[in-house]
mmCIF file with all atom_site columns, C-alpha atoms and ligand atoms in Angstrom:
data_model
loop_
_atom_site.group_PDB
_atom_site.id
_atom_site.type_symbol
_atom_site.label_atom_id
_atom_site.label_alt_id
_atom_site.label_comp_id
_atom_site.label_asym_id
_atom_site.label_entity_id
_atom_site.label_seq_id
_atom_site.pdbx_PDB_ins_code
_atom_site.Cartn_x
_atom_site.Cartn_y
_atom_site.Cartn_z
_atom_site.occupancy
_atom_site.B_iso_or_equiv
_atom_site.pdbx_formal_charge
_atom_site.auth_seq_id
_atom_site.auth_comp_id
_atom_site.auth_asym_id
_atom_site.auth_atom_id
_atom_site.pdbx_PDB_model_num
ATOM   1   C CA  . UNK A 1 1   ? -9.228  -21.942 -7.308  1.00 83.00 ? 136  UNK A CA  1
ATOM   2   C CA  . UNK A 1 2   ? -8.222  -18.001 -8.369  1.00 87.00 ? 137  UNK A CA  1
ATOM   3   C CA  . UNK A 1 3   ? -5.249  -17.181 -6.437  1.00 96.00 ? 138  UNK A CA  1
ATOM   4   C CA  . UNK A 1 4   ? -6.328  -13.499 -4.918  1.00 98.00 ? 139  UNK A CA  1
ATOM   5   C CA  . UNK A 1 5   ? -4.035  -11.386 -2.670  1.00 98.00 ? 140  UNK A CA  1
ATOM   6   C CA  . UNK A 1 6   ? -4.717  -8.154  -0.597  1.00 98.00 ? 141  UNK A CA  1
ATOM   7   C CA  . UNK A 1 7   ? -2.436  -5.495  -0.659  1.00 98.00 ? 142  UNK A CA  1
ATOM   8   C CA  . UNK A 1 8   ? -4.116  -3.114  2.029   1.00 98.00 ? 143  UNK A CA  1
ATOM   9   C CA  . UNK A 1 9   ? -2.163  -0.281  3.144   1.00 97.00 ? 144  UNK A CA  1
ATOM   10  C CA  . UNK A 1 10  ? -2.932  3.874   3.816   1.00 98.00 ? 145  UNK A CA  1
ATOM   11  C CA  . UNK A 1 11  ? -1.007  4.836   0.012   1.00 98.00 ? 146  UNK A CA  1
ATOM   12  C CA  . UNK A 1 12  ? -1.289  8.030   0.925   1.00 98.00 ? 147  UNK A CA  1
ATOM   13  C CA  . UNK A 1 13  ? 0.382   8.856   -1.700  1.00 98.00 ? 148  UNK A CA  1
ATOM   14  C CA  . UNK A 1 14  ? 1.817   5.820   -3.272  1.00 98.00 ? 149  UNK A CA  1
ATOM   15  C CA  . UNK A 1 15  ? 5.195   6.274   -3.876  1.00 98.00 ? 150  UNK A CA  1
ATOM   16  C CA  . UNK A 1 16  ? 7.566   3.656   -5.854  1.00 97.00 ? 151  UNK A CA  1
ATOM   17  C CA  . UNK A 1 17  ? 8.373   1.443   -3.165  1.00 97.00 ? 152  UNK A CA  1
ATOM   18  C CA  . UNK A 1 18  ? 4.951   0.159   -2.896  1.00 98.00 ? 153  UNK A CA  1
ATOM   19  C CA  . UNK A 1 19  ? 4.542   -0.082  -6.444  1.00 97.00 ? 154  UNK A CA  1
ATOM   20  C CA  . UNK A 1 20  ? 8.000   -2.428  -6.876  1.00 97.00 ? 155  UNK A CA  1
ATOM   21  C CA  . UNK A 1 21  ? 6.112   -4.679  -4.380  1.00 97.00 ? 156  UNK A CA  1
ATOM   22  C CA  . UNK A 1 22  ? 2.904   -4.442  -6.381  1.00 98.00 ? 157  UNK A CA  1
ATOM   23  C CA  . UNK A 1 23  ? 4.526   -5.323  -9.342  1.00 97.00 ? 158  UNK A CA  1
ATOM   24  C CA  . UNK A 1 24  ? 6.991   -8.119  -7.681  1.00 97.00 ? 159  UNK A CA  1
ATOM   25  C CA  . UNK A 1 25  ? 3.632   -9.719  -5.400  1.00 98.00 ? 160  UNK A CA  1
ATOM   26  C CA  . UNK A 1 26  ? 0.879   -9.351  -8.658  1.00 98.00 ? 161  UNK A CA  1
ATOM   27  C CA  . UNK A 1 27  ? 3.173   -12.321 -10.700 1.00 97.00 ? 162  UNK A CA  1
ATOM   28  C CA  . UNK A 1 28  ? 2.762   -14.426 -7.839  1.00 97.00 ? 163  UNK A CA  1
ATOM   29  C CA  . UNK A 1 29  ? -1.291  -14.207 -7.952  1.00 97.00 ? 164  UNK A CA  1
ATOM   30  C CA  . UNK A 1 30  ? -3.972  -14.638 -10.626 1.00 98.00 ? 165  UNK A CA  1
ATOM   31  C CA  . UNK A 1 31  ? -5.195  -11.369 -8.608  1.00 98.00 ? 166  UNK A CA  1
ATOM   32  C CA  . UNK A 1 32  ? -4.219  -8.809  -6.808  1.00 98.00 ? 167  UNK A CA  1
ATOM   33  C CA  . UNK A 1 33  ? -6.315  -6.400  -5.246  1.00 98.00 ? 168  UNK A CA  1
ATOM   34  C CA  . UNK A 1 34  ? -4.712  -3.013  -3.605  1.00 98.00 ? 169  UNK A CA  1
ATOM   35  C CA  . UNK A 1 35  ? -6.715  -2.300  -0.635  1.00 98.00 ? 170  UNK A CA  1
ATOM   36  C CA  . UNK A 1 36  ? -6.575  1.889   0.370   1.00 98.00 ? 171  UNK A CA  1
ATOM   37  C CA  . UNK A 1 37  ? -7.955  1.570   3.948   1.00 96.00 ? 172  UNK A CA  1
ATOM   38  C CA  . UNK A 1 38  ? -9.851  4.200   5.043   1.00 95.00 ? 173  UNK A CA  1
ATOM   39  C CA  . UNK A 1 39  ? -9.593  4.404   8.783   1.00 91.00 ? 174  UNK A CA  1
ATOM   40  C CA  . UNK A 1 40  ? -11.617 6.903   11.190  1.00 88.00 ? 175  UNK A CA  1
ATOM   41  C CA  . UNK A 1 41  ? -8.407  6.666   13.663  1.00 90.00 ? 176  UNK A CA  1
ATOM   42  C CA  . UNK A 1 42  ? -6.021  7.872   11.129  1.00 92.00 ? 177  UNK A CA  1
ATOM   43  C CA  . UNK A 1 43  ? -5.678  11.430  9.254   1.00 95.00 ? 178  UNK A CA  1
ATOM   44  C CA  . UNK A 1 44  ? -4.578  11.509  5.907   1.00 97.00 ? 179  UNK A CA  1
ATOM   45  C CA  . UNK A 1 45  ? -3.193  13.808  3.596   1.00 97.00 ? 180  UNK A CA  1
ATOM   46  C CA  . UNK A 1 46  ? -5.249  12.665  0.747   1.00 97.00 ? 181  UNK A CA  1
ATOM   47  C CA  . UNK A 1 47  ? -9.226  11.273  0.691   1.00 97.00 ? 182  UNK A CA  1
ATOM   48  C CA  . UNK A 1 48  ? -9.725  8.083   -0.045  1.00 97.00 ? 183  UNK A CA  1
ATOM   49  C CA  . UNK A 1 49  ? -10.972 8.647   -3.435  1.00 97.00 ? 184  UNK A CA  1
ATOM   50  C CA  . UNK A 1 50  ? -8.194  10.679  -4.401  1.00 97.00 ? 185  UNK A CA  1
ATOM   51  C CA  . UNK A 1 51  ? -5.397  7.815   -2.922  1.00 98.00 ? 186  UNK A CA  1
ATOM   52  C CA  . UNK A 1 52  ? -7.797  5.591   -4.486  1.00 98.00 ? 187  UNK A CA  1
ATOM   53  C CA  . UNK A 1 53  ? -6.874  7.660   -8.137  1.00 97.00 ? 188  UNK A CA  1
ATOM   54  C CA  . UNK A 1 54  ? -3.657  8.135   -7.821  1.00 97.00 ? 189  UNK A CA  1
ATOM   55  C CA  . UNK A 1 55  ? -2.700  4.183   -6.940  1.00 98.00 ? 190  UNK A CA  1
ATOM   56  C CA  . UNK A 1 56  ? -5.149  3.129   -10.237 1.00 97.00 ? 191  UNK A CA  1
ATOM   57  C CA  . UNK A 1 57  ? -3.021  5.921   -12.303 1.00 96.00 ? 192  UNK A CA  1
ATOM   58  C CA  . UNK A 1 58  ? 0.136   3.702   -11.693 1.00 94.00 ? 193  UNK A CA  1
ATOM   59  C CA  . UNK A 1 59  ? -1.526  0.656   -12.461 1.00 94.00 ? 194  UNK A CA  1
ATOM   60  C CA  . UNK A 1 60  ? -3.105  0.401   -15.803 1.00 89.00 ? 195  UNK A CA  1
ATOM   61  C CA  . UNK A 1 61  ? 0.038   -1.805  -17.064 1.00 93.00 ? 196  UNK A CA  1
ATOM   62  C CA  . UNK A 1 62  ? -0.764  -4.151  -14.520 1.00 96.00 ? 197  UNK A CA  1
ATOM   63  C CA  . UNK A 1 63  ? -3.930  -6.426  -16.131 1.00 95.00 ? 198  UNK A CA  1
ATOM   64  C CA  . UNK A 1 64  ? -4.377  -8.424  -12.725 1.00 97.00 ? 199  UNK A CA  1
ATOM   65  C CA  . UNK A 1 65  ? -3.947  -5.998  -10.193 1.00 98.00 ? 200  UNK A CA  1
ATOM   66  C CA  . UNK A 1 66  ? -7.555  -4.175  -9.122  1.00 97.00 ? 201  UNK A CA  1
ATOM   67  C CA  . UNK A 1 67  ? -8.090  -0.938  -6.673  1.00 98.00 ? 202  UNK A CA  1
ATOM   68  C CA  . UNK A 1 68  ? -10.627 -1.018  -3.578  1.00 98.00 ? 203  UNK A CA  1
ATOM   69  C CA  . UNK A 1 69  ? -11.043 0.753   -0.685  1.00 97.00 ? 204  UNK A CA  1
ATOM   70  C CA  . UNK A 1 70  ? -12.232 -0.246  2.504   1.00 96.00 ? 205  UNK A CA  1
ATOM   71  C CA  . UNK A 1 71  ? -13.049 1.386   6.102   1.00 95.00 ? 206  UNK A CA  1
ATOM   72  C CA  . UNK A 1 72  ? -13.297 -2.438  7.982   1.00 94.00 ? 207  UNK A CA  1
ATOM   73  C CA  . UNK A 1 73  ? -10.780 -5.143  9.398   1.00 96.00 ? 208  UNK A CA  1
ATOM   74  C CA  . UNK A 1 74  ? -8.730  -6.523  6.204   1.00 97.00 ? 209  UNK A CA  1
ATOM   75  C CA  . UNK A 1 75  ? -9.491  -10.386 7.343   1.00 98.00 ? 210  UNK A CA  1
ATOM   76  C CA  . UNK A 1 76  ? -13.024 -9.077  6.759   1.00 98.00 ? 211  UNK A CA  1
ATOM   77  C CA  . UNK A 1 77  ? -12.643 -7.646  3.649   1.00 98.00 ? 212  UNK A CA  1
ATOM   78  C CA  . UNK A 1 78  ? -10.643 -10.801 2.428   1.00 98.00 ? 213  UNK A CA  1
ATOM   79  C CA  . UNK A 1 79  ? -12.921 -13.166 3.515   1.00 97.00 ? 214  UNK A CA  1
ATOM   80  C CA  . UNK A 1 80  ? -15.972 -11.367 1.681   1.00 97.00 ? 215  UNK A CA  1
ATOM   81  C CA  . UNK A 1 81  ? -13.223 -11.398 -1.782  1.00 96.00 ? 216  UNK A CA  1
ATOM   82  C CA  . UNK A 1 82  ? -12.451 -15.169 -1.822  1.00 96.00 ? 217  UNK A CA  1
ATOM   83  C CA  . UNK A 1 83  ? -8.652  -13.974 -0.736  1.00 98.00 ? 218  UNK A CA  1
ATOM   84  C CA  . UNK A 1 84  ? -6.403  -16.029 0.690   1.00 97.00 ? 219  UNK A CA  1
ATOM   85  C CA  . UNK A 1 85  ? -3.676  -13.883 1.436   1.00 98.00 ? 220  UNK A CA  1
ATOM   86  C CA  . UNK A 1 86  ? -2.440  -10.529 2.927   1.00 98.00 ? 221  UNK A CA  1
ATOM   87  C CA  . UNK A 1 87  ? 0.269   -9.078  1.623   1.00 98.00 ? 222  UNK A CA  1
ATOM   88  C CA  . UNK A 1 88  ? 2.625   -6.764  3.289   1.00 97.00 ? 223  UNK A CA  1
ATOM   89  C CA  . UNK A 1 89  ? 5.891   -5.100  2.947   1.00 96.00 ? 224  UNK A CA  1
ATOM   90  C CA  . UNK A 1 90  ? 9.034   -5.044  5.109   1.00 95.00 ? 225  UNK A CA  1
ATOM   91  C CA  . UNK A 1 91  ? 11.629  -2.511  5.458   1.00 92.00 ? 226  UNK A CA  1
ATOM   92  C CA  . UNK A 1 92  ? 14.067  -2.123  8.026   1.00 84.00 ? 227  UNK A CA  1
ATOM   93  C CA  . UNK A 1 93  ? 14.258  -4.185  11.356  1.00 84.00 ? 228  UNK A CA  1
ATOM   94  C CA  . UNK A 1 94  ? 11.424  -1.361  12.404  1.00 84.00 ? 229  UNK A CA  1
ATOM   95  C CA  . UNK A 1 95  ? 8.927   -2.431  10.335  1.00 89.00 ? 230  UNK A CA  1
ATOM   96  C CA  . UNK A 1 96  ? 8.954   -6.023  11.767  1.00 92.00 ? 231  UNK A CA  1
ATOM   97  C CA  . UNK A 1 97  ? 7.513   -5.680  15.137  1.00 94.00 ? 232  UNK A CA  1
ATOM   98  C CA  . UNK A 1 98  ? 4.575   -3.627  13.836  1.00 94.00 ? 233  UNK A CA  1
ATOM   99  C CA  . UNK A 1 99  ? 3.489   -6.429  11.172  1.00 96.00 ? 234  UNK A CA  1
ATOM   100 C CA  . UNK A 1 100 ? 4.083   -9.033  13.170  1.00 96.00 ? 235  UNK A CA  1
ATOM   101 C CA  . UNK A 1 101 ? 1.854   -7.775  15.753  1.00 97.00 ? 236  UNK A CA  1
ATOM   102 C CA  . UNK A 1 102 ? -0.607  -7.205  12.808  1.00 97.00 ? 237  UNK A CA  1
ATOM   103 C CA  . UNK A 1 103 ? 0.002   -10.855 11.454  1.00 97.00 ? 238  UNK A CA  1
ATOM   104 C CA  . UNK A 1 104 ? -1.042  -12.601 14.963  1.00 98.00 ? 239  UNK A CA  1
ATOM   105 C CA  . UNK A 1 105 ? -3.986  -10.360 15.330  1.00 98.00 ? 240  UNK A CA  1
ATOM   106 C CA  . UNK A 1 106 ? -4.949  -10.892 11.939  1.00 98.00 ? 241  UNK A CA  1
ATOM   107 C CA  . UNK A 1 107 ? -4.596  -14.958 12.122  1.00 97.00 ? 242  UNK A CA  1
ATOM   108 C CA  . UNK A 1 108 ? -6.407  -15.201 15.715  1.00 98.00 ? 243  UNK A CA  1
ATOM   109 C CA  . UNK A 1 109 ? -9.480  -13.419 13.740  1.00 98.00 ? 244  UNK A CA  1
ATOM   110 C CA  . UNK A 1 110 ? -8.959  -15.890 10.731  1.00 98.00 ? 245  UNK A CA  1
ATOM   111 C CA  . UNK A 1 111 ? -6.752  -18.443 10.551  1.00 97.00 ? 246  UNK A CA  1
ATOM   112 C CA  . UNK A 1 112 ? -8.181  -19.262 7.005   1.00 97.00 ? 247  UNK A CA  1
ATOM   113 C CA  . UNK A 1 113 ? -5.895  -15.975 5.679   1.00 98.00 ? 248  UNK A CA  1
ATOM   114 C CA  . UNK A 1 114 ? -1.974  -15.891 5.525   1.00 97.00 ? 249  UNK A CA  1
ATOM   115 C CA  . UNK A 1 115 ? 0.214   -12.442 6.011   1.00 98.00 ? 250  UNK A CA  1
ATOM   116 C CA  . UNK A 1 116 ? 2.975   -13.024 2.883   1.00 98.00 ? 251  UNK A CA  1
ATOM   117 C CA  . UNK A 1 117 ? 5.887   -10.392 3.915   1.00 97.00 ? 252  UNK A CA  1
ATOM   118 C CA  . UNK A 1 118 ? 7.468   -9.163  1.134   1.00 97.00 ? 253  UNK A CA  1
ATOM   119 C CA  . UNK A 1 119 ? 11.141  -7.806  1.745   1.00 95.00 ? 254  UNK A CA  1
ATOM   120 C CA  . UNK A 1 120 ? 11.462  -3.850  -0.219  1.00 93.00 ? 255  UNK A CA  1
ATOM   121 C CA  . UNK A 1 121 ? 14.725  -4.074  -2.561  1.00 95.00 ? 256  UNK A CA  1
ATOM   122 C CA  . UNK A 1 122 ? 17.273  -2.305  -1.072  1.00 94.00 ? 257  UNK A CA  1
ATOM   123 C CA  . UNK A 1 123 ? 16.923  1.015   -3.503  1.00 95.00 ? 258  UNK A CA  1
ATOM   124 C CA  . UNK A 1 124 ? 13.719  1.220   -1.816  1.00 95.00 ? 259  UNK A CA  1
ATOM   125 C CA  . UNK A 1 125 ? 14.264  0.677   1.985   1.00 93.00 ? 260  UNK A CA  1
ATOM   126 C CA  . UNK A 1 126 ? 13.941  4.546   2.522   1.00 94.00 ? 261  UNK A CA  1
ATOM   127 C CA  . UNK A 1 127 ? 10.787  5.136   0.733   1.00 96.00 ? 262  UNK A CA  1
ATOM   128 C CA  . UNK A 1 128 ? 8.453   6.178   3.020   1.00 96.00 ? 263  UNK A CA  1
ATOM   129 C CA  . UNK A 1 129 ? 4.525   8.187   2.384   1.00 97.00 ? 264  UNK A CA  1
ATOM   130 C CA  . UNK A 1 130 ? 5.734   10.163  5.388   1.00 97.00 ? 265  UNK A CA  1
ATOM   131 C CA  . UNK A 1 131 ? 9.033   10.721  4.050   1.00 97.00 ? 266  UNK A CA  1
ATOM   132 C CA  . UNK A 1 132 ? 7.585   12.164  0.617   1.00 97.00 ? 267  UNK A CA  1
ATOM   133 C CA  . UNK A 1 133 ? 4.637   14.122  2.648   1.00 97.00 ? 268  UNK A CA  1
ATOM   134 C CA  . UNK A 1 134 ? 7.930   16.191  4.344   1.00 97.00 ? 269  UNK A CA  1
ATOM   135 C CA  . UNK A 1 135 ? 9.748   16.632  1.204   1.00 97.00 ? 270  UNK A CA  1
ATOM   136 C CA  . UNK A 1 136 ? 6.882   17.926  -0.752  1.00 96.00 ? 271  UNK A CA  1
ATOM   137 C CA  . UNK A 1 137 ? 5.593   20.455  2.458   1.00 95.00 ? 272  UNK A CA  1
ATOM   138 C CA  . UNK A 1 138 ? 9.065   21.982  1.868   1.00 94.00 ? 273  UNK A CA  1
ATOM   139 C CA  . UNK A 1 139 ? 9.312   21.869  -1.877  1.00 92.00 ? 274  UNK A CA  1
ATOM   140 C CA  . UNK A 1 140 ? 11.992  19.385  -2.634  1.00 95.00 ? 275  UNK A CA  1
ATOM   141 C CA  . UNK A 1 141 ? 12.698  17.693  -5.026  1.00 96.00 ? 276  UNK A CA  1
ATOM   142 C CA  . UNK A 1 142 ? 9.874   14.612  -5.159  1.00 96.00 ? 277  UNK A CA  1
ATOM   143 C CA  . UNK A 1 143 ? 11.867  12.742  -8.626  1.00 96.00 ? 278  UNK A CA  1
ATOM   144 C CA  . UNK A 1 144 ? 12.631  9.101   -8.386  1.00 96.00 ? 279  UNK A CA  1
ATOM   145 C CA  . UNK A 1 145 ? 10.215  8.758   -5.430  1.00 98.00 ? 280  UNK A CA  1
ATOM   146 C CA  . UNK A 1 146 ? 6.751   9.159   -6.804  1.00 98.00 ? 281  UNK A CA  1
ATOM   147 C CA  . UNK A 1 147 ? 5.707   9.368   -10.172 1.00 97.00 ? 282  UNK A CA  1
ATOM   148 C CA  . UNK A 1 148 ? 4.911   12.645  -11.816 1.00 96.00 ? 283  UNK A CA  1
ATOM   149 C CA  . UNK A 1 149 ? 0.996   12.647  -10.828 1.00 96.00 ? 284  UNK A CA  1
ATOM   150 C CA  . UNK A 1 150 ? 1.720   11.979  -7.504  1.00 98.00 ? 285  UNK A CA  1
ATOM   151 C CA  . UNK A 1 151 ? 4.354   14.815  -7.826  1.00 97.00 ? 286  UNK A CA  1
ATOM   152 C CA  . UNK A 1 152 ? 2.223   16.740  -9.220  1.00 96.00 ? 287  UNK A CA  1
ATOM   153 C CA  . UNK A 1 153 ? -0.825  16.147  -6.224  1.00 97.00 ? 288  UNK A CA  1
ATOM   154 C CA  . UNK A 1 154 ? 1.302   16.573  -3.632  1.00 97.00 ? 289  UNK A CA  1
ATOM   155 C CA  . UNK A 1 155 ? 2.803   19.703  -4.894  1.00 93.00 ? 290  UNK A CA  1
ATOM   156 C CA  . UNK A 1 156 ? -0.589  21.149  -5.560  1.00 94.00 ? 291  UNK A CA  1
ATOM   157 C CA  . UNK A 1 157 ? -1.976  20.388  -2.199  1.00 94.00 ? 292  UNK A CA  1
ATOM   158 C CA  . UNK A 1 158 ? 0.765   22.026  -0.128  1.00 93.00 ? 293  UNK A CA  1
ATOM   159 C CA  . UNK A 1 159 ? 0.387   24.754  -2.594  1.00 88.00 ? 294  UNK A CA  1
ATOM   160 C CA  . UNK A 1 160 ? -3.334  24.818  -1.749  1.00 87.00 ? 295  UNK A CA  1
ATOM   161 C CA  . UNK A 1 161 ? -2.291  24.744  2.161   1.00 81.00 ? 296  UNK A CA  1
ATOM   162 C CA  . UNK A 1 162 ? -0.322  27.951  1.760   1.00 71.00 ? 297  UNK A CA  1
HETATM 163 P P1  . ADP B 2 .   ? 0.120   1.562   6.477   1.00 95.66 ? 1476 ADP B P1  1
HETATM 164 O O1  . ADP B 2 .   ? -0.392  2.852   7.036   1.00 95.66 ? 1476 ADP B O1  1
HETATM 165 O O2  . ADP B 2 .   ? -0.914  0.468   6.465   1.00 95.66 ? 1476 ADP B O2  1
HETATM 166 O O3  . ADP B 2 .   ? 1.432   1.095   7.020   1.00 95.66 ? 1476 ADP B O3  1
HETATM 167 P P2  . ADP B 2 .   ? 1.498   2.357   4.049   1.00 95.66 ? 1476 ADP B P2  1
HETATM 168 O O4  . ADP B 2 .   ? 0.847   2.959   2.845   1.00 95.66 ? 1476 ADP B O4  1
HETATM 169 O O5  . ADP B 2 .   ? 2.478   3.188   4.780   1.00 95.66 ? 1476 ADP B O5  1
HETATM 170 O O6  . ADP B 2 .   ? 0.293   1.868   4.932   1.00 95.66 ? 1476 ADP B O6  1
HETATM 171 O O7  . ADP B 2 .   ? 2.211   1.006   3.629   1.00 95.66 ? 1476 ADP B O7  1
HETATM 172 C C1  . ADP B 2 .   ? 1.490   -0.050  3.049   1.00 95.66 ? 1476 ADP B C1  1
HETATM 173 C C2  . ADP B 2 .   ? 2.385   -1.275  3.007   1.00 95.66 ? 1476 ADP B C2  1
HETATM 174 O O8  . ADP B 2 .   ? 3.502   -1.024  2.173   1.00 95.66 ? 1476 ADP B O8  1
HETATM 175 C C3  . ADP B 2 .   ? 2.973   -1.669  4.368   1.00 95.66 ? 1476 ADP B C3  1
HETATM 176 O O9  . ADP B 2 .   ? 3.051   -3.075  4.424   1.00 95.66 ? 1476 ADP B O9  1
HETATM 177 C C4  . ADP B 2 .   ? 4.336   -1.063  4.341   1.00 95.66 ? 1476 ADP B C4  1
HETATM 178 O O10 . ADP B 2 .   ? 5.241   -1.759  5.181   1.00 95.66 ? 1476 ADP B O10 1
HETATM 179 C C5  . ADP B 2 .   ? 4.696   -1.257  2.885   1.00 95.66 ? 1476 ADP B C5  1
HETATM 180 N N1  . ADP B 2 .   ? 5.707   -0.309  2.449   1.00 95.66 ? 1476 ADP B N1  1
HETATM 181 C C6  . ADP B 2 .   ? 5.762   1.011   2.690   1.00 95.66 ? 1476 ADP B C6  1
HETATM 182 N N2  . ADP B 2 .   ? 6.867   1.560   2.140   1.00 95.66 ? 1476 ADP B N2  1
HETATM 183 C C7  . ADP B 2 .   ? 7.529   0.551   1.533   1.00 95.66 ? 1476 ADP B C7  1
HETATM 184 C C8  . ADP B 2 .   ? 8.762   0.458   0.803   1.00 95.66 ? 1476 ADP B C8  1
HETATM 185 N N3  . ADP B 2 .   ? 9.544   1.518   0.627   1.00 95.66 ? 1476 ADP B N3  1
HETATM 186 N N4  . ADP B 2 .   ? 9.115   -0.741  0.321   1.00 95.66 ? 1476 ADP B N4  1
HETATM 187 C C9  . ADP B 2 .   ? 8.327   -1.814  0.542   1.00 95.66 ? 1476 ADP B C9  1
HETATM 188 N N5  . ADP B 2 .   ? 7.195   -1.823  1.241   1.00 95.66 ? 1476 ADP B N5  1
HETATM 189 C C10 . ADP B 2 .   ? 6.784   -0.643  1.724   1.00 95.66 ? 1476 ADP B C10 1
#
């Protein structure tokens, strides 16, 4: 059986924390497929497509790993894939209610799929898309948080925004 594994999360952008998971969770699986939800409740910075491009532009060294994007419940999305397992990643102490909330939500709808937590190396505890979004609306300096097209989109939106 192919081991597959969702990584679903808003990337909006991604920055290098969730690509050290990527890389860290995609050795673990025969695939792994990076799910950019697309949810009507939530406002984003970027469309879907263009989160969509900017995660695949990181990825191209990563054979196994595959780019999707989905407006649905992730159990659904699995299910339809043949994946066995959600993978998400954990922060600080913060982060833990929150995903295990989504965890036991996500097993009473299927009990067929597993949540994985992966822990975020310590260089990387900080990293949030929020943080980023602030840093780039004023400017700063984006270097060792994204990589240079995701520098470059954010910049160029806020530009845009005035
Ligand atoms: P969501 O809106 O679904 O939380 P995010 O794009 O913010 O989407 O995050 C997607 C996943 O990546 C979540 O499981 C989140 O906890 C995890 N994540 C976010 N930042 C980091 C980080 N710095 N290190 C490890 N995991 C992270």
């Amino acid at each position: 059986m192919l081991r597959r594994a969702i990584y679903p999360g808003s990337f909006d952008p991604i920055h290098l924390g969730h690509l050290d998971i990527i890389e860290r969770v995609s050795k673990q699986f025969d695939e792994l497929v990076v799910l950019v939800s697309d949810s009507t409740s939530k406002t984003y910075l970027f469309s879907a497509t263009d989160r969509m491009n900017l995660v695949k532009k990181e990825l191209s060294h990563l054979k196994n790993v595959k780019v999707d994007s989905f407006s649905g419940l992730t159990v659904d999305y699995a299910k339809k894939k043949d994946a066995q397992v959600i993978i998400r990643g954990l922060r600080a102490v913060v982060d833990f209610e929150y995903e295990m909330t989504m965890s036991s939500m996500n097993q009473k709808l299927n009990d067929q799929i597993e949540t994985m937590l992966v822990f975020a190396r310590p260089e990387f505890y900080y990293y949030s898309s929020r943080g980023v979004k602030e840093i780039a609306s004023h400017g700063g300096d984006l270097s060792g948080l994204v990589s240079p097209s995701v520098m470059q989109a954010l910049h160029q939106t806020f530009r845009n925004k005035g």
